[in-house]
Amino acid sequence: MTGTAIPTATYLCPQDGTRADVAAAHWCCPVCAGPWDLDIGARPPVRLDALNGRANSLWRYEEALPLAGPAVSLGEGRTPLVPLTGHVSAKLDFLMPTLSFKDRGAVMLAELARRLSPERVVADSSGNAGTAVAAYCARAGLPCTVYVPEGTSPEKTEQITAHGARLEVVPGDREATALAARAAAGAPGTFYASHVFNPFFLHGTKTYVYELWEDLGGTLPDAIAVPVGNGTLLLGAALATAELLAHGLIARRPALIAVQAEAVSPLAAAFRAGQDGLPPGRATATAATLAEGIAIPRPPRARQILAAVRESGGTFLTVTENQIRAAQRDLAARGLYVETTGVACWAAVGDVTDRSVVVPLCGAGLKTGTAP
């Protein structure tokens, strides 16, 4: 595939099987209005012995990616893996170009948008995804509008506008923000760079696990813990582990440990109740939490998230606000200043001693201005 080619992959609705061409499709399934998955067809495996000399970015795993030959890369990916205890290691994804793991998926969305040549790009976010989309759209030369909820940290909104994006502050919570962006996404000539509905984002976040696999010499830890709001990192991890297993590159899939703030934990409650999804109806107002990046009352991919955790043999854990504060202080004392959402997994699994676990430090502490 050339750097300007439209991808040959197709959108696939996981609920009703509807298929659509990537170049022509609406941002959601026209039948059920749910998010798309992506059928990228049969791909050759990524081989460890083939990686030497490749780009030192997530694009080195080209066999597994739906796009190749990117024009918008900022060198994202290949973040360090460092031990925190004898059993828990951290992947420092806050060292990405825009200081969060969202760059992994945003670069895919911006590269796709560049090839589709829309008149405008819109995105919605609690901050980090919007920042990443704004940066990569700037790199691609695409006009971009980012919708954020009121109360988003000034550090994040300043970063969004610094990249030249138009900022729309929406009264209300994250759910209201998503609805406003989706309304704008219906205008002709608009590309909705949704990190939730567009599966190209998930195929970017899956590189997190490919990097773990490479850095650990072709193995993975016993468990991978991820903070879960809309579940983009968890679902990307599920994609990668399934691909590696299917190609015989790992012997077993690690357990996926999904971490939510106790104040906003709809998925954890559904998991404990044995439910396959969330109850029908609109989300109600939620309690405030320091972990704003995962304060999602009704994630559109709830069923997929719950299924992925169960299939991996994993579980859901929740953390209190006091645990989040303590974990942020603890990491800062270890030399790692991480934003409050990014410390949730360390708060949940930092004392594990019976298996190997990797946690992502997803965003830099400078993004929130909340000192530990």
mmCIF file of C-alpha atoms in Angstrom:
data_model
loop_
_atom_site.group_PDB
_atom_site.id
_atom_site.type_symbol
_atom_site.label_atom_id
_atom_site.label_comp_id
_atom_site.label_asym_id
_atom_site.label_seq_id
_atom_site.Cartn_x
_atom_site.Cartn_y
_atom_site.Cartn_z
ATOM 1 C CA MET A 1 0.000 0.000 0.000
ATOM 2 C CA THR A 2 1.342 3.441 -0.831
ATOM 3 C CA GLY A 3 1.273 6.397 1.503
ATOM 4 C CA THR A 4 -1.712 7.883 -0.320
ATOM 5 C CA ALA A 5 -3.782 4.766 -0.981
ATOM 6 C CA ILE A 6 -7.219 4.338 0.558
ATOM 7 C CA PRO A 7 -7.084 1.229 2.762
ATOM 8 C CA THR A 8 -8.582 -1.981 1.452
ATOM 9 C CA ALA A 9 -9.902 -2.928 4.886
ATOM 10 C CA THR A 10 -13.657 -2.693 5.432
ATOM 11 C CA TYR A 11 -15.800 -1.577 8.328
ATOM 12 C CA LEU A 12 -17.767 -4.334 10.044
ATOM 13 C CA CYS A 13 -20.508 -3.881 12.633
ATOM 14 C CA PRO A 14 -19.948 -6.326 15.522
ATOM 15 C CA GLN A 15 -23.650 -6.253 16.401
ATOM 16 C CA ASP A 16 -25.429 -6.985 13.111
ATOM 17 C CA GLY A 17 -22.699 -7.835 10.607
ATOM 18 C CA THR A 18 -23.225 -4.790 8.384
ATOM 19 C CA ARG A 19 -20.222 -4.034 6.171
ATOM 20 C CA ALA A 20 -19.212 -0.739 4.598
ATOM 21 C CA ASP A 21 -16.421 0.727 2.522
ATOM 22 C CA VAL A 22 -13.984 2.807 4.559
ATOM 23 C CA ALA A 23 -13.942 5.600 1.989
ATOM 24 C CA ALA A 24 -17.710 6.003 1.827
ATOM 25 C CA ALA A 25 -19.060 4.915 5.192
ATOM 26 C CA HIS A 26 -20.815 7.005 7.800
ATOM 27 C CA TRP A 27 -19.061 7.213 11.151
ATOM 28 C CA CYS A 28 -21.367 4.590 12.704
ATOM 29 C CA CYS A 29 -23.312 1.542 11.580
ATOM 30 C CA PRO A 30 -26.397 2.720 9.639
ATOM 31 C CA VAL A 31 -28.477 -0.155 11.031
ATOM 32 C CA CYS A 32 -27.815 -0.058 14.772
ATOM 33 C CA ALA A 33 -25.878 3.238 15.123
ATOM 34 C CA GLY A 34 -23.139 1.363 16.953
ATOM 35 C CA PRO A 35 -19.361 1.669 16.523
ATOM 36 C CA TRP A 36 -17.527 -0.082 13.722
ATOM 37 C CA ASP A 37 -14.943 -2.849 13.892
ATOM 38 C CA LEU A 38 -12.397 -3.243 11.104
ATOM 39 C CA ASP A 39 -11.812 -6.279 8.913
ATOM 40 C CA ILE A 40 -8.215 -5.995 7.733
ATOM 41 C CA GLY A 41 -8.163 -9.457 6.156
ATOM 42 C CA ALA A 42 -5.441 -12.065 6.493
ATOM 43 C CA ARG A 43 -2.073 -10.553 7.370
ATOM 44 C CA PRO A 44 1.385 -12.084 7.720
ATOM 45 C CA PRO A 45 2.795 -12.267 11.241
ATOM 46 C CA VAL A 46 5.120 -9.677 12.729
ATOM 47 C CA ARG A 47 8.462 -11.433 13.205
ATOM 48 C CA LEU A 48 10.969 -10.369 15.847
ATOM 49 C CA ASP A 49 13.880 -11.080 13.541
ATOM 50 C CA ALA A 50 12.443 -8.750 10.906
ATOM 51 C CA LEU A 51 12.260 -5.662 13.137
ATOM 52 C CA ASN A 52 15.924 -4.668 13.141
ATOM 53 C CA GLY A 53 16.497 -1.534 11.119
ATOM 54 C CA ARG A 54 12.842 -0.532 10.927
ATOM 55 C CA ALA A 55 11.470 2.854 11.961
ATOM 56 C CA ASN A 56 11.757 3.383 15.704
ATOM 57 C CA SER A 57 8.041 4.062 16.037
ATOM 58 C CA LEU A 58 4.815 2.088 16.163
ATOM 59 C CA TRP A 59 4.927 1.901 12.353
ATOM 60 C CA ARG A 60 7.603 -0.805 12.626
ATOM 61 C CA TYR A 61 4.755 -3.348 13.060
ATOM 62 C CA GLU A 62 3.561 -2.697 9.528
ATOM 63 C CA GLU A 63 2.280 -6.222 8.915
ATOM 64 C CA ALA A 64 -0.342 -5.748 11.628
ATOM 65 C CA LEU A 65 -1.496 -2.239 10.685
ATOM 66 C CA PRO A 66 -4.383 -1.217 8.411
ATOM 67 C CA LEU A 67 -2.348 1.683 6.987
ATOM 68 C CA ALA A 68 1.242 1.914 5.789
ATOM 69 C CA GLY A 69 3.593 4.613 4.561
ATOM 70 C CA PRO A 70 2.357 7.367 6.931
ATOM 71 C CA ALA A 71 2.901 11.022 6.126
ATOM 72 C CA VAL A 72 1.781 12.368 9.514
ATOM 73 C CA SER A 73 3.987 10.463 11.959
ATOM 74 C CA LEU A 74 5.631 12.351 14.831
ATOM 75 C CA GLY A 75 7.717 9.358 15.891
ATOM 76 C CA GLU A 76 5.011 8.021 18.228
ATOM 77 C CA GLY A 77 5.471 4.713 20.019
ATOM 78 C CA ARG A 78 8.432 2.691 21.297
ATOM 79 C CA THR A 79 8.047 4.108 24.809
ATOM 80 C CA PRO A 80 10.238 2.734 27.637
ATOM 81 C CA LEU A 81 9.276 -0.202 29.843
ATOM 82 C CA VAL A 82 10.654 0.200 33.365
ATOM 83 C CA PRO A 83 10.309 -1.928 36.513
ATOM 84 C CA LEU A 84 8.460 -0.483 39.500
ATOM 85 C CA THR A 85 8.586 -3.557 41.743
ATOM 86 C CA GLY A 86 9.746 -7.130 41.357
ATOM 87 C CA HIS A 87 6.427 -7.990 39.690
ATOM 88 C CA VAL A 88 5.016 -4.757 38.255
ATOM 89 C CA SER A 89 6.500 -2.780 35.365
ATOM 90 C CA ALA A 90 5.302 0.451 33.803
ATOM 91 C CA LYS A 91 5.199 1.477 30.163
ATOM 92 C CA LEU A 92 5.861 5.192 29.945
ATOM 93 C CA ASP A 93 3.317 6.249 27.337
ATOM 94 C CA PHE A 94 3.255 9.768 28.758
ATOM 95 C CA LEU A 95 6.487 10.250 26.795
ATOM 96 C CA MET A 96 4.550 10.354 23.515
ATOM 97 C CA PRO A 97 4.677 13.520 21.328
ATOM 98 C CA THR A 98 1.501 14.991 22.885
ATOM 99 C CA LEU A 99 2.245 13.438 26.300
ATOM 100 C CA SER A 100 -0.379 10.669 26.251
ATOM 101 C CA PHE A 101 -0.998 7.197 24.824
ATOM 102 C CA LYS A 102 -3.774 8.621 22.639
ATOM 103 C CA ASP A 103 -1.153 9.436 20.003
ATOM 104 C CA ARG A 104 -1.141 5.742 19.084
ATOM 105 C CA GLY A 105 -4.681 5.931 17.760
ATOM 106 C CA ALA A 106 -4.807 9.585 16.750
ATOM 107 C CA VAL A 107 -2.043 9.154 14.191
ATOM 108 C CA MET A 108 -4.117 6.416 12.524
ATOM 109 C CA LEU A 109 -7.208 8.635 12.382
ATOM 110 C CA ALA A 110 -5.273 11.608 11.009
ATOM 111 C CA GLU A 111 -3.529 9.463 8.408
ATOM 112 C CA LEU A 112 -6.864 8.006 7.325
ATOM 113 C CA ALA A 113 -8.436 11.466 7.175
ATOM 114 C CA ARG A 114 -5.518 12.768 5.110
ATOM 115 C CA ARG A 115 -6.148 10.062 2.533
ATOM 116 C CA LEU A 116 -9.894 10.715 2.463
ATOM 117 C CA SER A 117 -9.400 14.522 2.136
ATOM 118 C CA PRO A 118 -12.417 15.789 4.103
ATOM 119 C CA GLU A 119 -13.300 19.461 4.375
ATOM 120 C CA ARG A 120 -13.033 19.308 8.148
ATOM 121 C CA VAL A 121 -12.277 16.961 11.046
ATOM 122 C CA VAL A 122 -14.214 16.912 14.312
ATOM 123 C CA ALA A 123 -13.412 15.069 17.523
ATOM 124 C CA ASP A 124 -14.689 14.896 21.081
ATOM 125 C CA SER A 125 -12.623 14.227 24.155
ATOM 126 C CA SER A 126 -12.086 14.821 27.839
ATOM 127 C CA GLY A 127 -8.737 16.252 26.777
ATOM 128 C CA ASN A 128 -6.007 13.826 25.755
ATOM 129 C CA ALA A 129 -7.597 12.326 22.643
ATOM 130 C CA GLY A 130 -8.612 15.782 21.463
ATOM 131 C CA THR A 131 -5.091 17.067 21.981
ATOM 132 C CA ALA A 132 -3.663 14.160 20.019
ATOM 133 C CA VAL A 133 -6.143 14.548 17.146
ATOM 134 C CA ALA A 134 -5.458 18.296 17.038
ATOM 135 C CA ALA A 135 -1.700 17.716 16.831
ATOM 136 C CA TYR A 136 -1.863 15.101 14.110
ATOM 137 C CA CYS A 137 -4.408 17.056 12.092
ATOM 138 C CA ALA A 138 -1.999 19.992 12.272
ATOM 139 C CA ARG A 139 0.706 17.676 10.984
ATOM 140 C CA ALA A 140 -1.604 16.554 8.166
ATOM 141 C CA GLY A 141 -2.748 20.095 7.309
ATOM 142 C CA LEU A 142 -6.388 19.354 8.133
ATOM 143 C CA PRO A 143 -8.806 21.849 9.774
ATOM 144 C CA CYS A 144 -9.946 20.431 13.093
ATOM 145 C CA THR A 145 -12.586 21.181 15.722
ATOM 146 C CA VAL A 146 -12.397 19.528 19.140
ATOM 147 C CA TYR A 147 -15.371 19.329 21.508
ATOM 148 C CA VAL A 148 -14.554 19.101 25.218
ATOM 149 C CA PRO A 149 -16.726 19.154 28.345
ATOM 150 C CA GLU A 150 -16.731 22.183 30.600
ATOM 151 C CA GLY A 151 -14.235 21.668 33.386
ATOM 152 C CA THR A 152 -11.561 20.194 31.105
ATOM 153 C CA SER A 153 -8.182 21.210 32.501
ATOM 154 C CA PRO A 154 -6.760 24.470 31.069
ATOM 155 C CA GLU A 155 -3.508 22.645 30.348
ATOM 156 C CA LYS A 156 -5.314 20.365 27.897
ATOM 157 C CA THR A 157 -7.436 23.048 26.253
ATOM 158 C CA GLU A 158 -4.376 25.271 25.783
ATOM 159 C CA GLN A 159 -2.550 22.415 24.105
ATOM 160 C CA ILE A 160 -5.498 21.788 21.763
ATOM 161 C CA THR A 161 -5.668 25.428 20.652
ATOM 162 C CA ALA A 162 -1.885 25.667 20.368
ATOM 163 C CA HIS A 163 -2.083 23.082 17.593
ATOM 164 C CA GLY A 164 -4.482 25.347 15.716
ATOM 165 C CA ALA A 165 -7.681 23.440 16.391
ATOM 166 C CA ARG A 166 -10.966 25.194 17.048
ATOM 167 C CA LEU A 167 -12.165 24.488 20.589
ATOM 168 C CA GLU A 168 -15.834 23.949 21.428
ATOM 169 C CA VAL A 169 -16.546 23.799 25.167
ATOM 170 C CA VAL A 170 -19.799 21.936 25.816
ATOM 171 C CA PRO A 171 -21.878 22.565 28.956
ATOM 172 C CA GLY A 172 -22.358 19.320 30.855
ATOM 173 C CA ASP A 173 -20.445 16.077 31.052
ATOM 174 C CA ARG A 174 -18.520 13.825 28.698
ATOM 175 C CA GLU A 175 -21.761 12.307 27.371
ATOM 176 C CA ALA A 176 -23.120 15.720 26.366
ATOM 177 C CA THR A 177 -19.824 16.466 24.637
ATOM 178 C CA ALA A 178 -19.999 13.281 22.579
ATOM 179 C CA LEU A 179 -23.562 14.059 21.498
ATOM 180 C CA ALA A 180 -22.551 17.550 20.342
ATOM 181 C CA ALA A 181 -19.658 16.216 18.301
ATOM 182 C CA ARG A 182 -21.794 13.491 16.727
ATOM 183 C CA ALA A 183 -24.330 16.093 15.660
ATOM 184 C CA ALA A 184 -21.559 18.066 13.960
ATOM 185 C CA ALA A 185 -20.217 14.876 12.384
ATOM 186 C CA GLY A 186 -23.344 14.586 10.259
ATOM 187 C CA ALA A 187 -22.463 17.667 8.171
ATOM 188 C CA PRO A 188 -21.307 16.907 4.594
ATOM 189 C CA GLY A 189 -17.549 16.802 4.103
ATOM 190 C CA THR A 190 -16.868 16.007 7.773
ATOM 191 C CA PHE A 191 -14.577 13.271 9.065
ATOM 192 C CA TYR A 192 -15.435 12.257 12.626
ATOM 193 C CA ALA A 193 -12.131 11.376 14.248
ATOM 194 C CA SER A 194 -13.803 9.411 17.003
ATOM 195 C CA HIS A 195 -11.439 7.429 19.182
ATOM 196 C CA VAL A 196 -14.498 5.433 20.279
ATOM 197 C CA PHE A 197 -16.448 4.745 17.070
ATOM 198 C CA ASN A 198 -13.629 4.523 14.528
ATOM 199 C CA PRO A 199 -11.734 1.204 14.791
ATOM 200 C CA PHE A 200 -8.587 2.582 13.154
ATOM 201 C CA PHE A 201 -7.914 4.082 16.580
ATOM 202 C CA LEU A 202 -7.946 0.610 18.179
ATOM 203 C CA HIS A 203 -5.497 -0.671 15.595
ATOM 204 C CA GLY A 204 -3.198 2.127 16.705
ATOM 205 C CA THR A 205 -3.512 1.386 20.411
ATOM 206 C CA LYS A 206 -2.811 -2.308 19.833
ATOM 207 C CA THR A 207 0.805 -1.382 19.114
ATOM 208 C CA TYR A 208 1.177 -0.916 22.884
ATOM 209 C CA VAL A 209 1.116 -4.714 23.220
ATOM 210 C CA TYR A 210 3.315 -5.327 20.181
ATOM 211 C CA GLU A 211 5.932 -3.147 21.851
ATOM 212 C CA LEU A 212 5.646 -5.115 25.098
ATOM 213 C CA TRP A 213 6.012 -8.337 23.134
ATOM 214 C CA GLU A 214 9.131 -7.062 21.380
ATOM 215 C CA ASP A 215 10.731 -5.603 24.507
ATOM 216 C CA LEU A 216 10.109 -8.828 26.456
ATOM 217 C CA GLY A 217 11.756 -10.923 23.779
ATOM 218 C CA GLY A 218 8.650 -12.442 22.235
ATOM 219 C CA THR A 219 6.684 -12.977 25.447
ATOM 220 C CA LEU A 220 4.030 -11.065 27.366
ATOM 221 C CA PRO A 221 3.442 -10.604 31.120
ATOM 222 C CA ASP A 222 0.922 -12.686 33.020
ATOM 223 C CA ALA A 223 -1.445 -9.706 33.093
ATOM 224 C CA ILE A 224 -1.859 -6.311 31.478
ATOM 225 C CA ALA A 225 -3.685 -3.696 33.545
ATOM 226 C CA VAL A 226 -5.310 -0.765 31.742
ATOM 227 C CA PRO A 227 -7.524 2.130 32.837
ATOM 228 C CA VAL A 228 -10.926 1.798 31.201
ATOM 229 C CA GLY A 229 -13.418 4.498 30.276
ATOM 230 C CA ASN A 230 -14.254 4.028 26.611
ATOM 231 C CA GLY A 231 -11.910 1.046 26.561
ATOM 232 C CA THR A 232 -9.736 2.007 23.604
ATOM 233 C CA LEU A 233 -6.473 0.779 25.109
ATOM 234 C CA LEU A 234 -8.032 -2.404 26.465
ATOM 235 C CA LEU A 235 -9.685 -3.282 23.154
ATOM 236 C CA GLY A 236 -6.457 -2.555 21.320
ATOM 237 C CA ALA A 237 -4.667 -4.897 23.726
ATOM 238 C CA ALA A 238 -7.289 -7.564 23.069
ATOM 239 C CA LEU A 239 -6.757 -7.195 19.314
ATOM 240 C CA ALA A 240 -2.992 -7.528 19.615
ATOM 241 C CA THR A 241 -3.022 -10.528 21.936
ATOM 242 C CA ALA A 242 -5.510 -12.309 19.677
ATOM 243 C CA GLU A 243 -3.323 -11.647 16.631
ATOM 244 C CA LEU A 244 -0.130 -12.764 18.336
ATOM 245 C CA LEU A 245 -1.809 -15.947 19.555
ATOM 246 C CA ALA A 246 -3.320 -16.707 16.140
ATOM 247 C CA HIS A 247 0.119 -16.443 14.545
ATOM 248 C CA GLY A 248 1.657 -18.721 17.167
ATOM 249 C CA LEU A 249 3.867 -15.926 18.500
ATOM 250 C CA ILE A 250 2.692 -16.335 22.101
ATOM 251 C CA ALA A 251 1.584 -19.489 23.902
ATOM 252 C CA ARG A 252 -1.225 -17.866 25.872
ATOM 253 C CA ARG A 253 -3.044 -14.588 26.190
ATOM 254 C CA PRO A 254 -2.369 -12.500 29.303
ATOM 255 C CA ALA A 255 -5.257 -11.619 31.580
ATOM 256 C CA LEU A 256 -6.649 -8.144 30.976
ATOM 257 C CA ILE A 257 -7.227 -6.229 34.212
ATOM 258 C CA ALA A 258 -9.618 -3.329 33.632
ATOM 259 C CA VAL A 259 -9.380 -0.495 36.154
ATOM 260 C CA GLN A 260 -12.081 2.095 36.787
ATOM 261 C CA ALA A 261 -12.523 4.884 39.290
ATOM 262 C CA GLU A 262 -14.961 3.751 41.963
ATOM 263 C CA ALA A 263 -16.917 7.005 41.475
ATOM 264 C CA VAL A 264 -17.643 6.179 37.798
ATOM 265 C CA SER A 265 -17.532 2.413 37.328
ATOM 266 C CA PRO A 266 -20.471 1.200 35.208
ATOM 267 C CA LEU A 267 -18.466 -1.559 33.543
ATOM 268 C CA ALA A 268 -17.089 -2.906 36.800
ATOM 269 C CA ALA A 269 -20.630 -3.075 38.191
ATOM 270 C CA ALA A 270 -21.887 -4.896 35.081
ATOM 271 C CA PHE A 271 -18.968 -7.327 35.206
ATOM 272 C CA ARG A 272 -19.612 -8.185 38.845
ATOM 273 C CA ALA A 273 -23.318 -8.644 38.116
ATOM 274 C CA GLY A 274 -22.526 -11.079 35.311
ATOM 275 C CA GLN A 275 -24.094 -8.808 32.691
ATOM 276 C CA ASP A 276 -23.083 -8.819 29.021
ATOM 277 C CA GLY A 277 -23.682 -5.098 28.624
ATOM 278 C CA LEU A 278 -25.066 -2.010 30.301
ATOM 279 C CA PRO A 279 -28.780 -1.551 31.013
ATOM 280 C CA PRO A 280 -30.670 0.330 28.264
ATOM 281 C CA GLY A 281 -31.345 4.022 28.610
ATOM 282 C CA ARG A 282 -29.392 7.228 28.696
ATOM 283 C CA ALA A 283 -26.563 7.744 31.130
ATOM 284 C CA THR A 284 -27.330 9.674 34.272
ATOM 285 C CA ALA A 285 -25.071 12.246 35.880
ATOM 286 C CA THR A 286 -22.000 10.782 37.520
ATOM 287 C CA ALA A 287 -19.968 11.637 40.565
ATOM 288 C CA ALA A 288 -16.803 13.668 40.132
ATOM 289 C CA THR A 289 -13.492 11.825 39.976
ATOM 290 C CA LEU A 290 -9.864 12.821 39.662
ATOM 291 C CA ALA A 291 -9.591 10.234 36.882
ATOM 292 C CA GLU A 292 -11.438 12.422 34.369
ATOM 293 C CA GLY A 293 -10.113 10.498 31.380
ATOM 294 C CA ILE A 294 -12.060 7.364 32.349
ATOM 295 C CA ALA A 295 -15.198 9.039 33.722
ATOM 296 C CA ILE A 296 -17.406 7.564 31.004
ATOM 297 C CA PRO A 297 -20.898 6.642 32.245
ATOM 298 C CA ARG A 298 -22.003 4.788 29.112
ATOM 299 C CA PRO A 299 -19.197 3.607 26.809
ATOM 300 C CA PRO A 300 -20.509 2.651 23.333
ATOM 301 C CA ARG A 301 -18.288 -0.444 23.215
ATOM 302 C CA ALA A 302 -19.393 -1.732 26.626
ATOM 303 C CA ARG A 303 -20.311 -5.211 25.391
ATOM 304 C CA GLN A 304 -16.993 -5.634 23.621
ATOM 305 C CA ILE A 305 -15.048 -4.472 26.661
ATOM 306 C CA LEU A 306 -16.825 -6.863 29.018
ATOM 307 C CA ALA A 307 -16.398 -9.751 26.584
ATOM 308 C CA ALA A 308 -12.690 -9.024 26.080
ATOM 309 C CA VAL A 309 -11.990 -9.036 29.810
ATOM 310 C CA ARG A 310 -13.886 -12.289 30.349
ATOM 311 C CA GLU A 311 -12.286 -14.034 27.370
ATOM 312 C CA SER A 312 -8.837 -13.170 28.682
ATOM 313 C CA GLY A 313 -9.556 -14.554 32.147
ATOM 314 C CA GLY A 314 -9.190 -11.058 33.547
ATOM 315 C CA THR A 315 -11.231 -8.943 35.902
ATOM 316 C CA PHE A 316 -12.325 -5.420 36.808
ATOM 317 C CA LEU A 317 -10.859 -3.475 39.725
ATOM 318 C CA THR A 318 -11.938 -0.090 41.086
ATOM 319 C CA VAL A 319 -9.944 2.529 42.956
ATOM 320 C CA THR A 320 -11.040 5.288 45.321
ATOM 321 C CA GLU A 321 -10.121 8.953 45.058
ATOM 322 C CA ASN A 322 -7.792 8.583 48.037
ATOM 323 C CA GLN A 323 -6.052 5.665 46.344
ATOM 324 C CA ILE A 324 -5.625 7.733 43.172
ATOM 325 C CA ARG A 325 -4.046 10.609 45.117
ATOM 326 C CA ALA A 326 -1.755 8.257 47.007
ATOM 327 C CA ALA A 327 -0.688 6.479 43.821
ATOM 328 C CA GLN A 328 0.137 9.770 42.114
ATOM 329 C CA ARG A 329 2.277 10.823 45.080
ATOM 330 C CA ASP A 330 3.982 7.441 45.162
ATOM 331 C CA LEU A 331 4.885 7.523 41.474
ATOM 332 C CA ALA A 332 6.125 11.107 41.775
ATOM 333 C CA ALA A 333 8.388 9.971 44.610
ATOM 334 C CA ARG A 334 9.766 7.347 42.198
ATOM 335 C CA GLY A 335 10.532 10.056 39.630
ATOM 336 C CA LEU A 336 7.391 9.672 37.504
ATOM 337 C CA TYR A 337 4.932 12.581 37.440
ATOM 338 C CA VAL A 338 1.760 11.172 35.910
ATOM 339 C CA GLU A 339 -1.729 12.636 35.553
ATOM 340 C CA THR A 340 -4.466 11.319 37.828
ATOM 341 C CA THR A 341 -6.145 9.082 35.248
ATOM 342 C CA GLY A 342 -2.806 7.525 34.371
ATOM 343 C CA VAL A 343 -2.068 6.415 37.933
ATOM 344 C CA ALA A 344 -5.275 4.397 38.357
ATOM 345 C CA CYS A 345 -3.683 1.073 37.410
ATOM 346 C CA TRP A 346 -0.743 1.574 39.749
ATOM 347 C CA ALA A 347 -3.261 2.290 42.505
ATOM 348 C CA ALA A 348 -5.019 -0.981 41.690
ATOM 349 C CA VAL A 349 -2.148 -3.446 41.209
ATOM 350 C CA GLY A 350 0.940 -1.875 42.729
ATOM 351 C CA ASP A 351 1.081 -4.459 45.527
ATOM 352 C CA VAL A 352 0.759 -7.545 43.270
ATOM 353 C CA THR A 353 3.322 -10.231 44.163
ATOM 354 C CA ASP A 354 1.968 -13.414 42.582
ATOM 355 C CA ARG A 355 2.376 -12.651 38.851
ATOM 356 C CA SER A 356 3.966 -10.251 36.390
ATOM 357 C CA VAL A 357 1.877 -7.209 35.461
ATOM 358 C CA VAL A 358 2.462 -4.223 33.201
ATOM 359 C CA VAL A 359 0.642 -0.935 33.769
ATOM 360 C CA PRO A 360 0.507 2.021 31.364
ATOM 361 C CA LEU A 361 1.396 5.474 32.627
ATOM 362 C CA CYS A 362 -0.899 7.068 30.091
ATOM 363 C CA GLY A 363 -0.537 10.827 30.471
ATOM 364 C CA ALA A 364 1.940 13.350 31.864
ATOM 365 C CA GLY A 365 1.178 15.076 35.140
ATOM 366 C CA LEU A 366 1.630 18.458 33.462
ATOM 367 C CA LYS A 367 -1.624 17.835 31.569
ATOM 368 C CA THR A 368 -3.833 18.406 34.592
ATOM 369 C CA GLY A 369 -1.921 20.819 36.777
ATOM 370 C CA THR A 370 -3.001 18.757 39.789
ATOM 371 C CA ALA A 371 0.105 18.407 41.916
ATOM 372 C CA PRO A 372 0.302 15.240 44.042
#
